[in-house]
Structure formats: structure tokens, C-alpha cells
Amino acid sequence: MKDLVLIEGLHVDAVIGVYDWEKEILQNLVFDLEMAHDNRPAAATDDLSKTLDYEAISSFIKQYCLENTFELIETLAERLCAKLMDVFEFESILMTLRKPGAVSAARSVGVKIYRTR
């Protein structure tokens, strides 16, 4: 059985885009994450150190986006998933990354990627 730790609708400002004007501004990105992790040890002990700390993960994502710039959301998603898996040591991740407003006729555009060890 796989348990999932969720982070939904995490809004992060980032410099991202292929156009010159995009490289000069912060744009809002929205992240949804599902991370596979055995929650039984945390549930048995009520110990935060035995689970995935969603505040720490959210802060990591925000800091990563502040410190890095990318042209493609595909690149950001791929590299961020790899970093998150290394730092927080979970088994797999399903990440949806949206860029609202990128296409005027759409509420949002984005990518969804699944990575596992």
C-alpha cells in the first residue's frame, strides 16, 4: 500500500519563460504534488520527523524557484522533482505545474509528470 502526502494549489512566483519580457518579471506558478511515502511510522509515533513535512517541502519549492530561472516549465518540473526526491527521500512524485495566464483563452496551461526511484 502506498500512502500519499499532498500539496495542492501551492502558488509560487518565478522568473520563467522563453520571451525576453518574461525573463524580466515574476510570474505565478501553481503546483500540485502527490508524494508516495509510508505514513505508518509517523502515525504510530505522532512524530513529524517520520513523515514528509509539507511546510518544509513548500518552502523548498519557493526557494528553489527564487534561486533558479528556466525558459520551460518542463525543465523546472523535471529538475525540481529530482531535487525533491533527493532531499526529502520519498519513493515517487506526481507533480502538476500550471502557468495561469500563459494562454489568454485558457485558465491555465502546464505539465504533469510522474517520477519514481
PDB file of C-alpha atoms in Angstrom:
ATOM      1  CA  MET A   1       0.000   0.000   0.000  1.00  0.00           C
ATOM      2  CA  LYS A   2       1.234   3.461  -0.857  1.00  0.00           C
ATOM      3  CA  ASP A   3       0.296   6.494   1.155  1.00  0.00           C
ATOM      4  CA  LEU A   4       0.327   9.916  -0.426  1.00  0.00           C
ATOM      5  CA  VAL A   5       1.262  13.260   1.063  1.00  0.00           C
ATOM      6  CA  LEU A   6      -0.453  16.070  -0.824  1.00  0.00           C
ATOM      7  CA  ILE A   7       0.305  19.698  -1.500  1.00  0.00           C
ATOM      8  CA  GLU A   8      -2.364  21.307  -3.655  1.00  0.00           C
ATOM      9  CA  GLY A   9      -2.552  24.770  -5.138  1.00  0.00           C
ATOM     10  CA  LEU A  10       0.862  25.985  -3.968  1.00  0.00           C
ATOM     11  CA  HIS A  11       1.338  29.421  -5.542  1.00  0.00           C
ATOM     12  CA  VAL A  12       4.937  30.399  -6.242  1.00  0.00           C
ATOM     13  CA  ASP A  13       6.356  33.398  -8.092  1.00  0.00           C
ATOM     14  CA  ALA A  14       9.182  32.621 -10.514  1.00  0.00           C
ATOM     15  CA  VAL A  15      11.107  34.008 -13.432  1.00  0.00           C
ATOM     16  CA  ILE A  16      10.133  31.631 -16.207  1.00  0.00           C
ATOM     17  CA  GLY A  17       9.559  31.882 -19.927  1.00  0.00           C
ATOM     18  CA  VAL A  18      11.133  31.963 -23.362  1.00  0.00           C
ATOM     19  CA  TYR A  19      10.336  35.564 -24.274  1.00  0.00           C
ATOM     20  CA  ASP A  20      12.649  38.409 -23.284  1.00  0.00           C
ATOM     21  CA  TRP A  21       9.907  40.213 -21.366  1.00  0.00           C
ATOM     22  CA  GLU A  22       9.237  37.061 -19.334  1.00  0.00           C
ATOM     23  CA  LYS A  23      12.842  36.988 -18.186  1.00  0.00           C
ATOM     24  CA  GLU A  24      12.353  40.365 -16.518  1.00  0.00           C
ATOM     25  CA  ILE A  25       9.259  39.633 -14.403  1.00  0.00           C
ATOM     26  CA  LEU A  26       7.944  37.252 -11.801  1.00  0.00           C
ATOM     27  CA  GLN A  27       5.086  35.041 -12.925  1.00  0.00           C
ATOM     28  CA  ASN A  28       2.747  32.989 -10.800  1.00  0.00           C
ATOM     29  CA  LEU A  29       3.041  29.215 -10.982  1.00  0.00           C
ATOM     30  CA  VAL A  30       0.737  26.737  -9.270  1.00  0.00           C
ATOM     31  CA  PHE A  31       1.985  23.373  -8.027  1.00  0.00           C
ATOM     32  CA  ASP A  32       0.058  20.252  -7.070  1.00  0.00           C
ATOM     33  CA  LEU A  33       2.102  17.384  -5.648  1.00  0.00           C
ATOM     34  CA  GLU A  34       1.368  13.816  -4.635  1.00  0.00           C
ATOM     35  CA  MET A  35       4.342  12.185  -2.937  1.00  0.00           C
ATOM     36  CA  ALA A  36       4.421   8.487  -2.052  1.00  0.00           C
ATOM     37  CA  HIS A  37       5.598   7.852   1.474  1.00  0.00           C
ATOM     38  CA  ASP A  38       4.796   5.257   4.120  1.00  0.00           C
ATOM     39  CA  ASN A  39       2.871   7.257   6.716  1.00  0.00           C
ATOM     40  CA  ARG A  40       2.523   4.399   9.226  1.00  0.00           C
ATOM     41  CA  PRO A  41       5.670   5.224  11.268  1.00  0.00           C
ATOM     42  CA  ALA A  42       4.564   8.844  11.655  1.00  0.00           C
ATOM     43  CA  ALA A  43       1.011   7.850  12.529  1.00  0.00           C
ATOM     44  CA  ALA A  44       2.218   5.335  15.125  1.00  0.00           C
ATOM     45  CA  THR A  45       4.522   7.806  16.874  1.00  0.00           C
ATOM     46  CA  ASP A  46       2.886  11.185  16.101  1.00  0.00           C
ATOM     47  CA  ASP A  47       6.399  12.279  15.083  1.00  0.00           C
ATOM     48  CA  LEU A  48       6.834  14.902  12.353  1.00  0.00           C
ATOM     49  CA  SER A  49      10.355  13.678  11.563  1.00  0.00           C
ATOM     50  CA  LYS A  50       8.911  10.363  10.341  1.00  0.00           C
ATOM     51  CA  THR A  51       6.687  11.881   7.669  1.00  0.00           C
ATOM     52  CA  LEU A  52       7.018  14.333   4.803  1.00  0.00           C
ATOM     53  CA  ASP A  53       6.916  17.847   6.230  1.00  0.00           C
ATOM     54  CA  TYR A  54       4.722  19.693   3.738  1.00  0.00           C
ATOM     55  CA  GLU A  55       5.761  23.078   5.141  1.00  0.00           C
ATOM     56  CA  ALA A  56       9.438  22.237   4.586  1.00  0.00           C
ATOM     57  CA  ILE A  57       8.687  20.934   1.089  1.00  0.00           C
ATOM     58  CA  SER A  58       6.629  24.016   0.213  1.00  0.00           C
ATOM     59  CA  SER A  59       9.391  26.317   1.461  1.00  0.00           C
ATOM     60  CA  PHE A  60      11.966  24.337  -0.527  1.00  0.00           C
ATOM     61  CA  ILE A  61       9.911  24.768  -3.720  1.00  0.00           C
ATOM     62  CA  LYS A  62       9.526  28.510  -3.166  1.00  0.00           C
ATOM     63  CA  GLN A  63      13.249  28.948  -2.504  1.00  0.00           C
ATOM     64  CA  TYR A  64      14.214  26.791  -5.499  1.00  0.00           C
ATOM     65  CA  CYS A  65      12.037  28.911  -7.792  1.00  0.00           C
ATOM     66  CA  LEU A  66      13.550  32.130  -6.411  1.00  0.00           C
ATOM     67  CA  GLU A  67      17.119  30.924  -6.940  1.00  0.00           C
ATOM     68  CA  ASN A  68      16.689  29.452 -10.434  1.00  0.00           C
ATOM     69  CA  THR A  69      15.325  30.636 -13.756  1.00  0.00           C
ATOM     70  CA  PHE A  70      14.094  28.474 -16.594  1.00  0.00           C
ATOM     71  CA  GLU A  71      12.626  29.005 -20.021  1.00  0.00           C
ATOM     72  CA  LEU A  72      10.386  25.937 -19.965  1.00  0.00           C
ATOM     73  CA  ILE A  73       8.083  24.695 -17.232  1.00  0.00           C
ATOM     74  CA  GLU A  74       9.051  21.196 -18.380  1.00  0.00           C
ATOM     75  CA  THR A  75      12.649  21.892 -17.312  1.00  0.00           C
ATOM     76  CA  LEU A  76      11.582  23.343 -13.976  1.00  0.00           C
ATOM     77  CA  ALA A  77       9.284  20.398 -13.249  1.00  0.00           C
ATOM     78  CA  GLU A  78      11.901  17.790 -14.149  1.00  0.00           C
ATOM     79  CA  ARG A  79      14.728  19.344 -12.155  1.00  0.00           C
ATOM     80  CA  LEU A  80      12.570  20.204  -9.165  1.00  0.00           C
ATOM     81  CA  CYS A  81      11.169  16.666  -8.936  1.00  0.00           C
ATOM     82  CA  ALA A  82      14.693  15.241  -8.939  1.00  0.00           C
ATOM     83  CA  LYS A  83      15.800  17.653  -6.208  1.00  0.00           C
ATOM     84  CA  LEU A  84      12.741  16.995  -4.057  1.00  0.00           C
ATOM     85  CA  MET A  85      13.214  13.231  -4.289  1.00  0.00           C
ATOM     86  CA  ASP A  86      16.883  13.560  -3.313  1.00  0.00           C
ATOM     87  CA  VAL A  87      16.359  15.956  -0.419  1.00  0.00           C
ATOM     88  CA  PHE A  88      13.170  14.520   1.083  1.00  0.00           C
ATOM     89  CA  GLU A  89      13.766  10.860   0.153  1.00  0.00           C
ATOM     90  CA  PHE A  90      10.289   9.799  -0.917  1.00  0.00           C
ATOM     91  CA  GLU A  91       9.522   6.966  -3.324  1.00  0.00           C
ATOM     92  CA  SER A  92       7.683   8.778  -6.106  1.00  0.00           C
ATOM     93  CA  ILE A  93       6.043  12.034  -7.061  1.00  0.00           C
ATOM     94  CA  LEU A  94       3.242  13.166  -9.317  1.00  0.00           C
ATOM     95  CA  MET A  95       3.651  16.877  -9.985  1.00  0.00           C
ATOM     96  CA  THR A  96       1.258  19.122 -11.829  1.00  0.00           C
ATOM     97  CA  LEU A  97       2.768  22.502 -12.658  1.00  0.00           C
ATOM     98  CA  ARG A  98       0.482  25.179 -14.075  1.00  0.00           C
ATOM     99  CA  LYS A  99       1.247  28.570 -15.536  1.00  0.00           C
ATOM    100  CA  PRO A 100      -2.001  30.571 -15.318  1.00  0.00           C
ATOM    101  CA  GLY A 101      -2.418  33.330 -17.871  1.00  0.00           C
ATOM    102  CA  ALA A 102       0.146  31.960 -20.315  1.00  0.00           C
ATOM    103  CA  VAL A 103      -2.564  31.437 -22.936  1.00  0.00           C
ATOM    104  CA  SER A 104      -5.282  34.072 -22.798  1.00  0.00           C
ATOM    105  CA  ALA A 105      -8.068  31.717 -23.882  1.00  0.00           C
ATOM    106  CA  ALA A 106      -7.168  29.114 -21.225  1.00  0.00           C
ATOM    107  CA  ARG A 107      -7.492  29.310 -17.466  1.00  0.00           C
ATOM    108  CA  SER A 108      -4.108  27.624 -17.231  1.00  0.00           C
ATOM    109  CA  VAL A 109      -1.537  25.583 -19.137  1.00  0.00           C
ATOM    110  CA  GLY A 110       1.051  23.252 -17.713  1.00  0.00           C
ATOM    111  CA  VAL A 111       2.631  19.855 -17.393  1.00  0.00           C
ATOM    112  CA  LYS A 112       2.047  16.789 -15.279  1.00  0.00           C
ATOM    113  CA  ILE A 113       4.965  14.446 -14.613  1.00  0.00           C
ATOM    114  CA  TYR A 114       5.370  11.266 -12.593  1.00  0.00           C
ATOM    115  CA  ARG A 115       8.784  10.170 -11.349  1.00  0.00           C
ATOM    116  CA  THR A 116       9.799   7.221  -9.209  1.00  0.00           C
ATOM    117  CA  ARG A 117      13.011   5.756  -7.830  1.00  0.00           C
TER     118      ARG A 117
END
